XYZ file of N, CA, C and O in Angstrom:
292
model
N -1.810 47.065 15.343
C -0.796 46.184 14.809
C 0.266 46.975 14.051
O 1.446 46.631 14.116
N -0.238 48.326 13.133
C 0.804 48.651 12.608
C 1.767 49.134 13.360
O 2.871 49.088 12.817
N 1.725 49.812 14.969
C 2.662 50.688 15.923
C 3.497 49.846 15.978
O 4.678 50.140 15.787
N 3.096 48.563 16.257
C 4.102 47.491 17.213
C 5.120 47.054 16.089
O 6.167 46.481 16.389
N 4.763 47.355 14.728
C 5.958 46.743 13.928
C 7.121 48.068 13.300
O 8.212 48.036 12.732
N 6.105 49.267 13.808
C 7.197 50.544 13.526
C 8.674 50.259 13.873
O 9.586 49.975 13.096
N 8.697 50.363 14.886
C 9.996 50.255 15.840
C 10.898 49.146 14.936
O 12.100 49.204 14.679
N 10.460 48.688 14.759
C 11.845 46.982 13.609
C 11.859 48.181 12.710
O 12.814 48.954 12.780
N 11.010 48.367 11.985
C 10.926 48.740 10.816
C 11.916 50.089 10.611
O 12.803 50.162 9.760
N 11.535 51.233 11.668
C 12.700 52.119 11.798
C 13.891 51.823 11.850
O 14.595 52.304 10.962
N 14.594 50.879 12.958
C 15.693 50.427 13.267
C 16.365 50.008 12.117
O 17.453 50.547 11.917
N 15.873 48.944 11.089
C 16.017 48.160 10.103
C 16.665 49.030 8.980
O 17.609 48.761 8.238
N 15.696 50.424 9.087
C 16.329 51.168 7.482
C 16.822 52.011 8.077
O 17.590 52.369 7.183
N 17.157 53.025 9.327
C 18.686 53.445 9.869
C 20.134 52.464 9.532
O 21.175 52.616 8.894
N 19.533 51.446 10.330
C 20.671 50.802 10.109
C 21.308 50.596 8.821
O 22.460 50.827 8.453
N 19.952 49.939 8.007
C 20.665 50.010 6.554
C 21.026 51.222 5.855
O 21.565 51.056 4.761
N 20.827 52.499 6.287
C 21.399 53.834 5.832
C 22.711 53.853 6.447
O 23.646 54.060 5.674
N 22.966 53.689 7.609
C 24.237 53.195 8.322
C 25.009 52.732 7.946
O 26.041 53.377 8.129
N 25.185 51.591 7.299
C 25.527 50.819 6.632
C 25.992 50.710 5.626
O 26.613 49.765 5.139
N 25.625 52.064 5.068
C 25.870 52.085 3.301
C 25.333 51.207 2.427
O 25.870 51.127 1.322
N 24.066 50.293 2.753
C 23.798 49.559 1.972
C 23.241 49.958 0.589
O 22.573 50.989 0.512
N 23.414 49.403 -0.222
C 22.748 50.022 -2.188
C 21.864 50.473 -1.472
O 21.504 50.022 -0.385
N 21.299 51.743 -2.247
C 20.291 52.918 -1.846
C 19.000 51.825 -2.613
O 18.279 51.012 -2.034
N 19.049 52.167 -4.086
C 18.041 50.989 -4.306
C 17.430 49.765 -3.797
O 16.218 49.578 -3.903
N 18.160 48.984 -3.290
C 17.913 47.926 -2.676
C 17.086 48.335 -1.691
O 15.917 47.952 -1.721
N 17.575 49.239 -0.576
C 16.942 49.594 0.184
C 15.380 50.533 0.333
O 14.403 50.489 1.081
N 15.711 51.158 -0.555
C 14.435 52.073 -1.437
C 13.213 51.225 -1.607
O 12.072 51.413 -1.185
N 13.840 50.000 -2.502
C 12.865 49.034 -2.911
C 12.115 48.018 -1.623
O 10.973 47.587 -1.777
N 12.784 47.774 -0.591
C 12.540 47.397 0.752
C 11.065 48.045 1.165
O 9.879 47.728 1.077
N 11.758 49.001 1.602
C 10.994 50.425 2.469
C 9.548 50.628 1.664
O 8.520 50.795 2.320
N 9.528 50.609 0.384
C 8.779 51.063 -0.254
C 7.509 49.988 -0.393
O 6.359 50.419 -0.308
N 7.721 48.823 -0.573
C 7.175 47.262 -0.162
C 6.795 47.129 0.848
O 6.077 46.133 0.935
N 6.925 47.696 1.787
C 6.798 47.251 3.496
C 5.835 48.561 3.685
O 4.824 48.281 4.330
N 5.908 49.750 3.323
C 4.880 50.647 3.146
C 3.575 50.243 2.569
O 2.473 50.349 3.106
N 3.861 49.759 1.381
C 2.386 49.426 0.597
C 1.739 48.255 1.119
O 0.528 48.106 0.956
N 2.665 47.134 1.934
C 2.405 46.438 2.320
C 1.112 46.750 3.606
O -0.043 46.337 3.512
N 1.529 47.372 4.487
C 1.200 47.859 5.482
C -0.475 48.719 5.083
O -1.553 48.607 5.666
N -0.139 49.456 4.015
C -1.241 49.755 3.894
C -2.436 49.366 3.224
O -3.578 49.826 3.262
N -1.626 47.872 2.243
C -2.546 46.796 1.712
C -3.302 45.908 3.379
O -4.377 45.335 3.554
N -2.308 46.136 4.173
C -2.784 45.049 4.820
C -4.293 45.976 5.369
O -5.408 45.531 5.094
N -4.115 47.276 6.152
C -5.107 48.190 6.602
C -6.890 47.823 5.775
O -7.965 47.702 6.363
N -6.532 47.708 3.883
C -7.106 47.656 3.546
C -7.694 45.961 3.057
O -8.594 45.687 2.263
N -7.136 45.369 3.565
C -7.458 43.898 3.398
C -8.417 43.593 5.250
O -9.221 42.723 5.585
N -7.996 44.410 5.790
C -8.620 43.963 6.981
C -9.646 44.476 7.200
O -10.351 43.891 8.023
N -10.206 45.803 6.569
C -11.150 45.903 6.299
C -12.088 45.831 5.665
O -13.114 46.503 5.770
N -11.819 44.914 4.850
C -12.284 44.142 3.908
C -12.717 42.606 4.275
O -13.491 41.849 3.690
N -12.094 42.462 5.214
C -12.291 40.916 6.216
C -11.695 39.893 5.176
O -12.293 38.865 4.855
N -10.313 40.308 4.616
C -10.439 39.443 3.996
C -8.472 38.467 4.755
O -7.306 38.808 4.558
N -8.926 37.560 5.376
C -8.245 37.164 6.815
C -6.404 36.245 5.858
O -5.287 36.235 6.375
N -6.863 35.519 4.184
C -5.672 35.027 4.100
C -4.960 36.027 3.603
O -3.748 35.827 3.677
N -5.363 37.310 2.991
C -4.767 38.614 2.198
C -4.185 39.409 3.046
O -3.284 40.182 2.718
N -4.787 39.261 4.579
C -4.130 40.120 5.550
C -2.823 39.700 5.780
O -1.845 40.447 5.751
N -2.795 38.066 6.093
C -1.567 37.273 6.731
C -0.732 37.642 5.679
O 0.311 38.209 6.004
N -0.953 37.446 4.435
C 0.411 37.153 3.189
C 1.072 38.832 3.147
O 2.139 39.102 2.595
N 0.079 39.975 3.938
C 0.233 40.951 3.560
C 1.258 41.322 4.599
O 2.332 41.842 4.294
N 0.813 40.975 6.132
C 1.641 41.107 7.260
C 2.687 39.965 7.167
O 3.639 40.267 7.887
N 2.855 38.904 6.624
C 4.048 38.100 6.585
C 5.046 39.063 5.371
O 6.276 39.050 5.326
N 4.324 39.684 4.655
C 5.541 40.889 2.991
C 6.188 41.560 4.245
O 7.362 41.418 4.586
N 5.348 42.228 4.806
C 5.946 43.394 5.416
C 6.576 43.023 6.503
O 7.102 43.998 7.040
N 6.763 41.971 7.100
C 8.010 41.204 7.967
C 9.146 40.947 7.287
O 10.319 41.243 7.513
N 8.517 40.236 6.253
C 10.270 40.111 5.369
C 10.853 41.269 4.447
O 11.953 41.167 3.904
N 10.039 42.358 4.319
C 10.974 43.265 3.964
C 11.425 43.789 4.827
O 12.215 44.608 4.357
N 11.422 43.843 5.982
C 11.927 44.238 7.317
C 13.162 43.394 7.734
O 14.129 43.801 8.379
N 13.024 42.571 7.412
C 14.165 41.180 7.500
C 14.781 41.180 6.810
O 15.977 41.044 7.065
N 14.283 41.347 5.404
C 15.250 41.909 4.076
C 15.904 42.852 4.354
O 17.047 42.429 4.176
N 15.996 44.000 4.719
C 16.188 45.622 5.496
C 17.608 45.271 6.112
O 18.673 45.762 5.737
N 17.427 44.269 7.194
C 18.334 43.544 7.911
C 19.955 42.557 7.730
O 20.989 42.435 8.387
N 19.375 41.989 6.391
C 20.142 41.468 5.714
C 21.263 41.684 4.950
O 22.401 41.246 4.785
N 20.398 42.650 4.487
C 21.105 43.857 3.202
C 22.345 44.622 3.710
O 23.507 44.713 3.312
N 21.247 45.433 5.338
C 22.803 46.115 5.950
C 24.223 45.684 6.839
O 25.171 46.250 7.383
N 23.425 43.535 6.477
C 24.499 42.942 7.099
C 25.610 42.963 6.603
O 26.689 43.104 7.180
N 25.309 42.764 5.048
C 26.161 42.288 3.364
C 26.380 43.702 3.728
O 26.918 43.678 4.836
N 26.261 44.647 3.426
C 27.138 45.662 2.885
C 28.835 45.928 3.622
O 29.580 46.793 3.160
């Protein structure tokens, strides 16, 4: 699951480097969607099934957030 969401996720913070979007903003993104990702690793092995979803739904919307950001700029 984590490969298949690389690819957004790359695209998302090029672009927003592209973009010139606030470095922070973006920092703070990237950095959320990381821990996210690796909360989720550790929630799933943990079996713990609603901590995974809320964890893989963070790390969609900071990806979406990512998106947004380098629309506004």
């Amino acid at each position: 699951n984590g490969f298949e969401s690389l690819p957004g996720f790359a695209a998302a913070a090029i672009i927003a480097q592209m973009a010139h979007a606030p470095q922070p903003r973006v920092d703070a993104l990237a950095t959320t969607r990381v821990v996210a990702r690796v909360a989720y690793v550790a929630v799933y092995l943990a079996d713990w099934s609603r901590l995974r979803t809320t964890s893989q739904f963070l790390s969609l919307g900071c990806v979406l957030a990512l998106f947004v950001v380098a629309g506004s700029a």
